[in-house]
Amino acid sequence: MSLKMVLPKGRIYTKVADLLDEIGIKLRGSDRGYRPFCSDTELSVKLLKSQNIPPLLALGQHDIGFAGMDWVLEQDAEVESVLDLEFDPVKIVCAIPESSDWEEMKKRPLIAVSEYRRLCENYLSDLNIDYTFVRAYGATEVFPPEDGDLIIDNTSTGSTLKANNLKIVDTVMKSTTQFLVNPRAMDDQNKRDKIENMLRLMQSVLSGRKRVLLEMNCTEDALEQIVSMLPSMRAPTISRLYEDSGFAIKSSVARDEVNALIPELIKAGASDILETQIRKIL
């Protein structure tokens, strides 16, 4: 059984490759290569531009892949997103020159520029705007005001738009990297088992990245207060220390809460606090 996997070339690749590495799938190859070596002999791997991945998955050229939800919707691809990796979050926005009035612009015919034809046309049609579409092939932000009235483009911070004297007037959608599956691949039991195993392990890694393991000691009189402060997944693990000298506590805590929590635990009587990275949560 060979499962055909396609990965995005470019900035998303490193994050996806790191995630695969953490579930035991190691990739090696040159910066210019498109077919990296894969340590998992059940997988064949190819790199493509993100926008090409959803339609090729839908055609059955590949079984699984990774791409942004923006390109899934833009290509209207019949693929299944089985996991939102939350990588590379971007917004698809409508932007116009800073000096323009959006409400006035909507009353006249406009030139709309974008790499996203479907998303652009659906958005402007819903607003009943009369427009002519011009496809961009990169550097969309350079078109206004001379060669376009508005753009539909992706942005993470908005800094590039601002640097080109553009302002955001609406958000068309939000997009993150997805783990995508060709639904027909799930009809093959061997492929289905492999995909579900990969999915389970990726979910466990992503869950582990959001939490840390806190271990600490405390005296008996501080135990109840400390336990009440710990937002564990179920309940903290508590055990007595040698010679009845206190208690040891273990608890899984949200990573974004831990720095604020530790000083409060110390005030409550916790000592010998250890913070450990969690690799997987299953």
PDB file of C-alpha atoms in Angstrom:
ATOM      1  CA  MET A   1       0.000   0.000   0.000  1.00  0.00           C
ATOM      2  CA  SER A   2       1.328   3.414  -0.991  1.00  0.00           C
ATOM      3  CA  LEU A   3      -0.423   6.521   0.276  1.00  0.00           C
ATOM      4  CA  LYS A   4       0.215   9.536  -1.940  1.00  0.00           C
ATOM      5  CA  MET A   5       0.802  12.689   0.112  1.00  0.00           C
ATOM      6  CA  VAL A   6       1.255  16.199  -1.279  1.00  0.00           C
ATOM      7  CA  LEU A   7       2.774  19.028   0.760  1.00  0.00           C
ATOM      8  CA  PRO A   8       2.776  22.786   0.157  1.00  0.00           C
ATOM      9  CA  LYS A   9       5.940  24.321  -1.207  1.00  0.00           C
ATOM     10  CA  GLY A  10       6.951  27.515   0.554  1.00  0.00           C
ATOM     11  CA  ARG A  11       6.531  28.971   4.009  1.00  0.00           C
ATOM     12  CA  ILE A  12       3.939  26.436   5.221  1.00  0.00           C
ATOM     13  CA  TYR A  13       6.204  23.479   4.413  1.00  0.00           C
ATOM     14  CA  THR A  14       8.474  23.829   7.447  1.00  0.00           C
ATOM     15  CA  LYS A  15       5.617  23.773   9.951  1.00  0.00           C
ATOM     16  CA  VAL A  16       3.962  20.794   8.283  1.00  0.00           C
ATOM     17  CA  ALA A  17       7.282  18.928   8.042  1.00  0.00           C
ATOM     18  CA  ASP A  18       7.978  19.602  11.731  1.00  0.00           C
ATOM     19  CA  LEU A  19       4.560  18.207  12.657  1.00  0.00           C
ATOM     20  CA  LEU A  20       5.123  15.099  10.548  1.00  0.00           C
ATOM     21  CA  ASP A  21       8.536  14.659  12.161  1.00  0.00           C
ATOM     22  CA  GLU A  22       6.882  14.595  15.586  1.00  0.00           C
ATOM     23  CA  ILE A  23       4.678  11.683  14.507  1.00  0.00           C
ATOM     24  CA  GLY A  24       7.645   9.741  13.161  1.00  0.00           C
ATOM     25  CA  ILE A  25       7.514  10.767   9.488  1.00  0.00           C
ATOM     26  CA  LYS A  26      10.848  12.319   8.566  1.00  0.00           C
ATOM     27  CA  LEU A  27      11.404  14.166   5.301  1.00  0.00           C
ATOM     28  CA  ARG A  28      14.728  14.963   3.672  1.00  0.00           C
ATOM     29  CA  GLY A  29      15.488  16.800   0.467  1.00  0.00           C
ATOM     30  CA  SER A  30      17.086  19.829  -1.124  1.00  0.00           C
ATOM     31  CA  ASP A  31      15.510  23.279  -1.114  1.00  0.00           C
ATOM     32  CA  ARG A  32      14.875  22.972  -4.849  1.00  0.00           C
ATOM     33  CA  GLY A  33      13.612  19.395  -4.885  1.00  0.00           C
ATOM     34  CA  TYR A  34       9.944  18.514  -5.220  1.00  0.00           C
ATOM     35  CA  ARG A  35      10.083  14.848  -4.164  1.00  0.00           C
ATOM     36  CA  PRO A  36      11.692  14.617  -0.714  1.00  0.00           C
ATOM     37  CA  PHE A  37      12.819  11.330   0.768  1.00  0.00           C
ATOM     38  CA  CYS A  38      10.299  10.027   3.320  1.00  0.00           C
ATOM     39  CA  SER A  39      11.255   7.684   6.157  1.00  0.00           C
ATOM     40  CA  ASP A  40       7.809   6.059   6.041  1.00  0.00           C
ATOM     41  CA  THR A  41       7.863   3.513   3.224  1.00  0.00           C
ATOM     42  CA  GLU A  42       4.054   3.526   3.043  1.00  0.00           C
ATOM     43  CA  LEU A  43       4.071   7.159   1.898  1.00  0.00           C
ATOM     44  CA  SER A  44       5.114   8.763  -1.379  1.00  0.00           C
ATOM     45  CA  VAL A  45       5.591  12.524  -1.108  1.00  0.00           C
ATOM     46  CA  LYS A  46       5.517  15.402  -3.573  1.00  0.00           C
ATOM     47  CA  LEU A  47       5.661  19.184  -3.115  1.00  0.00           C
ATOM     48  CA  LEU A  48       3.355  21.565  -4.977  1.00  0.00           C
ATOM     49  CA  LYS A  49       2.146  25.125  -4.627  1.00  0.00           C
ATOM     50  CA  SER A  50      -0.645  25.343  -2.074  1.00  0.00           C
ATOM     51  CA  GLN A  51      -3.243  26.496  -4.602  1.00  0.00           C
ATOM     52  CA  ASN A  52      -2.669  23.398  -6.770  1.00  0.00           C
ATOM     53  CA  ILE A  53      -3.176  20.898  -3.955  1.00  0.00           C
ATOM     54  CA  PRO A  54      -6.992  20.914  -3.411  1.00  0.00           C
ATOM     55  CA  PRO A  55      -7.989  20.333  -7.065  1.00  0.00           C
ATOM     56  CA  LEU A  56      -5.398  17.586  -7.544  1.00  0.00           C
ATOM     57  CA  LEU A  57      -6.604  15.882  -4.365  1.00  0.00           C
ATOM     58  CA  ALA A  58     -10.175  16.103  -5.628  1.00  0.00           C
ATOM     59  CA  LEU A  59      -9.121  14.496  -8.917  1.00  0.00           C
ATOM     60  CA  GLY A  60      -7.575  11.575  -7.029  1.00  0.00           C
ATOM     61  CA  GLN A  61      -4.012  12.315  -8.102  1.00  0.00           C
ATOM     62  CA  HIS A  62      -3.089  12.252  -4.407  1.00  0.00           C
ATOM     63  CA  ASP A  63      -4.720  10.765  -1.313  1.00  0.00           C
ATOM     64  CA  ILE A  64      -3.865  13.301   1.388  1.00  0.00           C
ATOM     65  CA  GLY A  65      -2.378  16.770   1.519  1.00  0.00           C
ATOM     66  CA  PHE A  66      -2.072  20.087   3.289  1.00  0.00           C
ATOM     67  CA  ALA A  67      -3.314  23.480   2.094  1.00  0.00           C
ATOM     68  CA  GLY A  68      -5.056  26.617   3.287  1.00  0.00           C
ATOM     69  CA  MET A  69      -8.844  26.651   3.478  1.00  0.00           C
ATOM     70  CA  ASP A  70      -8.784  29.721   1.218  1.00  0.00           C
ATOM     71  CA  TRP A  71      -7.539  27.587  -1.669  1.00  0.00           C
ATOM     72  CA  VAL A  72     -10.029  24.799  -0.930  1.00  0.00           C
ATOM     73  CA  LEU A  73     -12.898  27.265  -1.294  1.00  0.00           C
ATOM     74  CA  GLU A  74     -11.307  29.159  -4.183  1.00  0.00           C
ATOM     75  CA  GLN A  75     -10.894  25.939  -6.169  1.00  0.00           C
ATOM     76  CA  ASP A  76     -14.305  24.623  -5.023  1.00  0.00           C
ATOM     77  CA  ALA A  77     -12.481  21.336  -4.467  1.00  0.00           C
ATOM     78  CA  GLU A  78     -14.401  18.249  -3.352  1.00  0.00           C
ATOM     79  CA  VAL A  79     -12.011  17.290  -0.573  1.00  0.00           C
ATOM     80  CA  GLU A  80     -12.541  16.662   3.124  1.00  0.00           C
ATOM     81  CA  SER A  81     -10.780  18.696   5.788  1.00  0.00           C
ATOM     82  CA  VAL A  82     -10.208  16.272   8.668  1.00  0.00           C
ATOM     83  CA  LEU A  83      -8.039  18.532  10.844  1.00  0.00           C
ATOM     84  CA  ASP A  84      -7.459  22.270  11.176  1.00  0.00           C
ATOM     85  CA  LEU A  85      -3.750  22.594  11.978  1.00  0.00           C
ATOM     86  CA  GLU A  86      -4.198  26.302  12.810  1.00  0.00           C
ATOM     87  CA  PHE A  87      -0.924  27.058  10.983  1.00  0.00           C
ATOM     88  CA  ASP A  88      -0.369  30.207   8.925  1.00  0.00           C
ATOM     89  CA  PRO A  89      -3.539  32.067   9.939  1.00  0.00           C
ATOM     90  CA  VAL A  90      -4.502  34.701   7.376  1.00  0.00           C
ATOM     91  CA  LYS A  91      -7.513  36.809   6.502  1.00  0.00           C
ATOM     92  CA  ILE A  92      -8.818  37.248   2.978  1.00  0.00           C
ATOM     93  CA  VAL A  93      -9.772  40.911   2.902  1.00  0.00           C
ATOM     94  CA  CYS A  94     -11.199  43.575   0.655  1.00  0.00           C
ATOM     95  CA  ALA A  95      -8.888  46.596   0.558  1.00  0.00           C
ATOM     96  CA  ILE A  96      -9.135  49.962  -1.172  1.00  0.00           C
ATOM     97  CA  PRO A  97      -6.968  53.106  -1.346  1.00  0.00           C
ATOM     98  CA  GLU A  98      -6.853  54.968   1.956  1.00  0.00           C
ATOM     99  CA  SER A  99      -8.316  58.078   0.365  1.00  0.00           C
ATOM    100  CA  SER A 100     -11.334  56.257  -1.111  1.00  0.00           C
ATOM    101  CA  ASP A 101     -14.866  56.094   0.316  1.00  0.00           C
ATOM    102  CA  TRP A 102     -16.112  52.497   0.235  1.00  0.00           C
ATOM    103  CA  GLU A 103     -19.797  53.377   0.428  1.00  0.00           C
ATOM    104  CA  GLU A 104     -19.476  55.730  -2.529  1.00  0.00           C
ATOM    105  CA  MET A 105     -17.358  53.264  -4.497  1.00  0.00           C
ATOM    106  CA  LYS A 106     -20.022  50.554  -4.266  1.00  0.00           C
ATOM    107  CA  LYS A 107     -22.390  52.749  -6.294  1.00  0.00           C
ATOM    108  CA  ARG A 108     -20.270  52.679  -9.474  1.00  0.00           C
ATOM    109  CA  PRO A 109     -18.588  50.051 -11.678  1.00  0.00           C
ATOM    110  CA  LEU A 110     -15.276  48.897 -10.211  1.00  0.00           C
ATOM    111  CA  ILE A 111     -12.115  47.103 -11.290  1.00  0.00           C
ATOM    112  CA  ALA A 112     -11.468  44.281  -8.813  1.00  0.00           C
ATOM    113  CA  VAL A 113      -8.018  42.672  -8.699  1.00  0.00           C
ATOM    114  CA  SER A 114      -7.233  39.365  -7.002  1.00  0.00           C
ATOM    115  CA  GLU A 115      -5.552  35.973  -7.202  1.00  0.00           C
ATOM    116  CA  TYR A 116      -8.844  34.577  -5.868  1.00  0.00           C
ATOM    117  CA  ARG A 117     -11.330  34.738  -8.737  1.00  0.00           C
ATOM    118  CA  ARG A 118     -14.102  32.651  -7.150  1.00  0.00           C
ATOM    119  CA  LEU A 119     -13.862  34.266  -3.712  1.00  0.00           C
ATOM    120  CA  CYS A 120     -13.751  37.729  -5.269  1.00  0.00           C
ATOM    121  CA  GLU A 121     -16.704  37.176  -7.582  1.00  0.00           C
ATOM    122  CA  ASN A 122     -18.846  35.578  -4.871  1.00  0.00           C
ATOM    123  CA  TYR A 123     -18.096  38.401  -2.453  1.00  0.00           C
ATOM    124  CA  LEU A 124     -18.806  41.258  -4.867  1.00  0.00           C
ATOM    125  CA  SER A 125     -21.891  39.560  -6.318  1.00  0.00           C
ATOM    126  CA  ASP A 126     -23.345  39.194  -2.817  1.00  0.00           C
ATOM    127  CA  LEU A 127     -22.943  42.967  -2.436  1.00  0.00           C
ATOM    128  CA  ASN A 128     -24.576  43.580  -5.850  1.00  0.00           C
ATOM    129  CA  ILE A 129     -21.508  45.481  -7.014  1.00  0.00           C
ATOM    130  CA  ASP A 130     -20.920  46.029 -10.725  1.00  0.00           C
ATOM    131  CA  TYR A 131     -17.302  45.024 -11.364  1.00  0.00           C
ATOM    132  CA  THR A 132     -14.726  43.862 -13.878  1.00  0.00           C
ATOM    133  CA  PHE A 133     -12.357  41.184 -12.610  1.00  0.00           C
ATOM    134  CA  VAL A 134      -8.599  41.323 -13.251  1.00  0.00           C
ATOM    135  CA  ARG A 135      -6.509  38.367 -12.136  1.00  0.00           C
ATOM    136  CA  ALA A 136      -3.273  39.115 -10.297  1.00  0.00           C
ATOM    137  CA  TYR A 137      -0.263  36.815 -10.287  1.00  0.00           C
ATOM    138  CA  GLY A 138       1.343  38.132  -7.136  1.00  0.00           C
ATOM    139  CA  ALA A 139       1.943  41.655  -5.784  1.00  0.00           C
ATOM    140  CA  THR A 140      -1.796  42.342  -5.802  1.00  0.00           C
ATOM    141  CA  GLU A 141      -1.357  45.352  -3.533  1.00  0.00           C
ATOM    142  CA  VAL A 142       0.471  47.323  -6.252  1.00  0.00           C
ATOM    143  CA  PHE A 143      -2.571  47.642  -8.556  1.00  0.00           C
ATOM    144  CA  PRO A 144      -4.590  50.432  -6.851  1.00  0.00           C
ATOM    145  CA  PRO A 145      -5.258  53.188  -7.503  1.00  0.00           C
ATOM    146  CA  GLU A 146      -4.123  53.383 -11.151  1.00  0.00           C
ATOM    147  CA  ASP A 147      -4.909  49.812 -12.254  1.00  0.00           C
ATOM    148  CA  GLY A 148      -7.605  48.720  -9.852  1.00  0.00           C
ATOM    149  CA  ASP A 149     -10.231  50.136  -7.524  1.00  0.00           C
ATOM    150  CA  LEU A 150     -10.086  47.348  -4.958  1.00  0.00           C
ATOM    151  CA  ILE A 151      -8.228  44.149  -4.215  1.00  0.00           C
ATOM    152  CA  ILE A 152      -9.200  40.882  -2.557  1.00  0.00           C
ATOM    153  CA  ASP A 153      -6.022  39.553  -0.982  1.00  0.00           C
ATOM    154  CA  ASN A 154      -4.668  37.569   1.955  1.00  0.00           C
ATOM    155  CA  THR A 155      -2.938  39.230   4.870  1.00  0.00           C
ATOM    156  CA  SER A 156      -1.674  38.177   8.270  1.00  0.00           C
ATOM    157  CA  THR A 157      -0.852  41.557   9.826  1.00  0.00           C
ATOM    158  CA  GLY A 158      -2.051  44.101   7.261  1.00  0.00           C
ATOM    159  CA  SER A 159       1.373  45.754   7.206  1.00  0.00           C
ATOM    160  CA  THR A 160       1.952  45.222   3.468  1.00  0.00           C
ATOM    161  CA  LEU A 161      -1.414  46.742   2.653  1.00  0.00           C
ATOM    162  CA  LYS A 162      -0.745  49.724   4.878  1.00  0.00           C
ATOM    163  CA  ALA A 163       2.705  50.219   3.337  1.00  0.00           C
ATOM    164  CA  ASN A 164       0.984  50.514  -0.034  1.00  0.00           C
ATOM    165  CA  ASN A 165      -1.561  53.071   1.198  1.00  0.00           C
ATOM    166  CA  LEU A 166      -4.449  50.614   1.299  1.00  0.00           C
ATOM    167  CA  LYS A 167      -7.075  50.147   3.994  1.00  0.00           C
ATOM    168  CA  ILE A 168      -9.136  47.072   4.816  1.00  0.00           C
ATOM    169  CA  VAL A 169     -12.879  47.623   4.471  1.00  0.00           C
ATOM    170  CA  ASP A 170     -14.097  44.056   4.983  1.00  0.00           C
ATOM    171  CA  THR A 171     -12.969  40.519   5.805  1.00  0.00           C
ATOM    172  CA  VAL A 172     -14.097  37.962   3.228  1.00  0.00           C
ATOM    173  CA  MET A 173     -12.951  34.918   5.229  1.00  0.00           C
ATOM    174  CA  LYS A 174     -10.321  33.590   7.606  1.00  0.00           C
ATOM    175  CA  SER A 175      -8.035  30.746   6.600  1.00  0.00           C
ATOM    176  CA  THR A 176      -5.596  28.326   8.219  1.00  0.00           C
ATOM    177  CA  THR A 177      -3.724  25.244   7.016  1.00  0.00           C
ATOM    178  CA  GLN A 178      -5.857  22.097   6.801  1.00  0.00           C
ATOM    179  CA  PHE A 179      -5.101  18.361   6.661  1.00  0.00           C
ATOM    180  CA  LEU A 180      -7.068  17.348   3.563  1.00  0.00           C
ATOM    181  CA  VAL A 181      -8.224  13.950   2.340  1.00  0.00           C
ATOM    182  CA  ASN A 182      -9.573  12.719  -0.967  1.00  0.00           C
ATOM    183  CA  PRO A 183     -12.846  11.088   0.221  1.00  0.00           C
ATOM    184  CA  ARG A 184     -12.353   8.157  -2.148  1.00  0.00           C
ATOM    185  CA  ALA A 185      -9.109   7.245  -0.376  1.00  0.00           C
ATOM    186  CA  MET A 186     -11.168   6.408   2.706  1.00  0.00           C
ATOM    187  CA  ASP A 187     -12.877   3.603   0.756  1.00  0.00           C
ATOM    188  CA  ASP A 188      -9.603   1.640   0.836  1.00  0.00           C
ATOM    189  CA  GLN A 189      -9.378   0.108   4.331  1.00  0.00           C
ATOM    190  CA  ASN A 190      -5.572   0.086   4.410  1.00  0.00           C
ATOM    191  CA  LYS A 191      -5.407   3.735   3.387  1.00  0.00           C
ATOM    192  CA  ARG A 192      -8.178   4.607   5.819  1.00  0.00           C
ATOM    193  CA  ASP A 193      -6.306   2.975   8.715  1.00  0.00           C
ATOM    194  CA  LYS A 194      -3.114   4.845   7.813  1.00  0.00           C
ATOM    195  CA  ILE A 195      -4.909   8.191   7.487  1.00  0.00           C
ATOM    196  CA  GLU A 196      -6.751   7.741  10.780  1.00  0.00           C
ATOM    197  CA  ASN A 197      -3.515   6.811  12.575  1.00  0.00           C
ATOM    198  CA  MET A 198      -1.795   9.908  11.181  1.00  0.00           C
ATOM    199  CA  LEU A 199      -4.782  12.040  12.153  1.00  0.00           C
ATOM    200  CA  ARG A 200      -4.819  10.695  15.707  1.00  0.00           C
ATOM    201  CA  LEU A 201      -1.109  11.339  16.191  1.00  0.00           C
ATOM    202  CA  MET A 202      -1.226  14.830  14.684  1.00  0.00           C
ATOM    203  CA  GLN A 203      -4.137  15.723  16.952  1.00  0.00           C
ATOM    204  CA  SER A 204      -2.151  14.465  19.948  1.00  0.00           C
ATOM    205  CA  VAL A 205       0.877  16.598  19.038  1.00  0.00           C
ATOM    206  CA  LEU A 206      -1.200  19.735  18.475  1.00  0.00           C
ATOM    207  CA  SER A 207      -2.985  19.174  21.795  1.00  0.00           C
ATOM    208  CA  GLY A 208       0.359  18.642  23.525  1.00  0.00           C
ATOM    209  CA  ARG A 209       1.725  21.926  22.161  1.00  0.00           C
ATOM    210  CA  LYS A 210      -1.068  23.799  23.925  1.00  0.00           C
ATOM    211  CA  ARG A 211      -0.314  22.409  27.378  1.00  0.00           C
ATOM    212  CA  VAL A 212       2.588  21.835  29.790  1.00  0.00           C
ATOM    213  CA  LEU A 213       2.989  19.469  32.729  1.00  0.00           C
ATOM    214  CA  LEU A 214       3.485  21.164  36.079  1.00  0.00           C
ATOM    215  CA  GLU A 215       4.939  19.193  38.995  1.00  0.00           C
ATOM    216  CA  MET A 216       5.298  20.629  42.495  1.00  0.00           C
ATOM    217  CA  ASN A 217       5.477  19.794  46.160  1.00  0.00           C
ATOM    218  CA  CYS A 218       3.472  21.266  49.021  1.00  0.00           C
ATOM    219  CA  THR A 219       2.611  20.766  52.656  1.00  0.00           C
ATOM    220  CA  GLU A 220      -0.700  19.282  53.752  1.00  0.00           C
ATOM    221  CA  ASP A 221      -2.131  22.599  54.890  1.00  0.00           C
ATOM    222  CA  ALA A 222      -1.548  24.137  51.418  1.00  0.00           C
ATOM    223  CA  LEU A 223      -2.847  21.155  49.422  1.00  0.00           C
ATOM    224  CA  GLU A 224      -6.513  22.087  49.034  1.00  0.00           C
ATOM    225  CA  GLN A 225      -5.832  25.664  47.946  1.00  0.00           C
ATOM    226  CA  ILE A 226      -3.207  24.620  45.393  1.00  0.00           C
ATOM    227  CA  VAL A 227      -5.412  21.886  43.921  1.00  0.00           C
ATOM    228  CA  SER A 228      -8.266  24.382  43.540  1.00  0.00           C
ATOM    229  CA  MET A 229      -5.965  26.634  41.483  1.00  0.00           C
ATOM    230  CA  LEU A 230      -4.906  23.975  38.969  1.00  0.00           C
ATOM    231  CA  PRO A 231      -6.999  23.839  35.752  1.00  0.00           C
ATOM    232  CA  SER A 232      -6.054  20.243  34.888  1.00  0.00           C
ATOM    233  CA  MET A 233      -7.563  18.163  32.066  1.00  0.00           C
ATOM    234  CA  ARG A 234      -9.480  16.016  34.573  1.00  0.00           C
ATOM    235  CA  ALA A 235      -8.013  16.184  38.073  1.00  0.00           C
ATOM    236  CA  PRO A 236      -4.451  16.639  39.366  1.00  0.00           C
ATOM    237  CA  THR A 237      -2.420  13.563  40.302  1.00  0.00           C
ATOM    238  CA  ILE A 238      -1.559  13.687  44.006  1.00  0.00           C
ATOM    239  CA  SER A 239       0.784  11.405  45.959  1.00  0.00           C
ATOM    240  CA  ARG A 240       2.372  11.514  49.405  1.00  0.00           C
ATOM    241  CA  LEU A 241       6.071  12.278  49.735  1.00  0.00           C
ATOM    242  CA  TYR A 242       8.509   9.986  51.538  1.00  0.00           C
ATOM    243  CA  GLU A 243       8.156   9.907  55.332  1.00  0.00           C
ATOM    244  CA  ASP A 244       4.850  11.764  55.096  1.00  0.00           C
ATOM    245  CA  SER A 245       6.666  15.070  54.518  1.00  0.00           C
ATOM    246  CA  GLY A 246       4.034  16.556  52.224  1.00  0.00           C
ATOM    247  CA  PHE A 247       2.500  15.945  48.830  1.00  0.00           C
ATOM    248  CA  ALA A 248       3.622  15.805  45.195  1.00  0.00           C
ATOM    249  CA  ILE A 249       1.190  17.196  42.623  1.00  0.00           C
ATOM    250  CA  LYS A 250       1.139  16.780  38.837  1.00  0.00           C
ATOM    251  CA  SER A 251      -1.217  18.684  36.576  1.00  0.00           C
ATOM    252  CA  SER A 252      -1.567  19.453  32.871  1.00  0.00           C
ATOM    253  CA  VAL A 253      -1.991  23.212  32.415  1.00  0.00           C
ATOM    254  CA  ALA A 254      -2.718  25.384  29.367  1.00  0.00           C
ATOM    255  CA  ARG A 255       0.571  26.790  28.101  1.00  0.00           C
ATOM    256  CA  ASP A 256      -0.771  30.324  27.773  1.00  0.00           C
ATOM    257  CA  GLU A 257      -1.853  30.330  31.439  1.00  0.00           C
ATOM    258  CA  VAL A 258       1.249  28.891  33.081  1.00  0.00           C
ATOM    259  CA  ASN A 259       3.357  32.050  33.479  1.00  0.00           C
ATOM    260  CA  ALA A 260       0.579  33.832  35.336  1.00  0.00           C
ATOM    261  CA  LEU A 261      -0.230  30.729  37.380  1.00  0.00           C
ATOM    262  CA  ILE A 262       3.243  29.887  38.746  1.00  0.00           C
ATOM    263  CA  PRO A 263       3.657  33.010  40.944  1.00  0.00           C
ATOM    264  CA  GLU A 264       0.210  32.388  42.433  1.00  0.00           C
ATOM    265  CA  LEU A 265       1.105  28.762  43.182  1.00  0.00           C
ATOM    266  CA  ILE A 266       4.265  29.882  44.964  1.00  0.00           C
ATOM    267  CA  LYS A 267       2.239  32.331  47.060  1.00  0.00           C
ATOM    268  CA  ALA A 268      -0.122  29.489  47.967  1.00  0.00           C
ATOM    269  CA  GLY A 269       2.766  27.350  49.215  1.00  0.00           C
ATOM    270  CA  ALA A 270       3.921  25.321  46.205  1.00  0.00           C
ATOM    271  CA  SER A 271       7.647  24.548  46.004  1.00  0.00           C
ATOM    272  CA  ASP A 272      10.088  22.650  43.756  1.00  0.00           C
ATOM    273  CA  ILE A 273       7.969  23.512  40.706  1.00  0.00           C
ATOM    274  CA  LEU A 274       8.942  21.811  37.444  1.00  0.00           C
ATOM    275  CA  GLU A 275       7.516  22.698  34.031  1.00  0.00           C
ATOM    276  CA  THR A 276       7.810  20.002  31.355  1.00  0.00           C
ATOM    277  CA  GLN A 277       6.910  20.056  27.669  1.00  0.00           C
ATOM    278  CA  ILE A 278       4.169  17.606  26.662  1.00  0.00           C
ATOM    279  CA  ARG A 279       4.918  15.813  23.391  1.00  0.00           C
ATOM    280  CA  LYS A 280       1.526  14.170  22.826  1.00  0.00           C
ATOM    281  CA  ILE A 281      -1.875  13.960  24.496  1.00  0.00           C
ATOM    282  CA  LEU A 282      -3.902  10.907  23.527  1.00  0.00           C
TER     283      LEU A 282
END
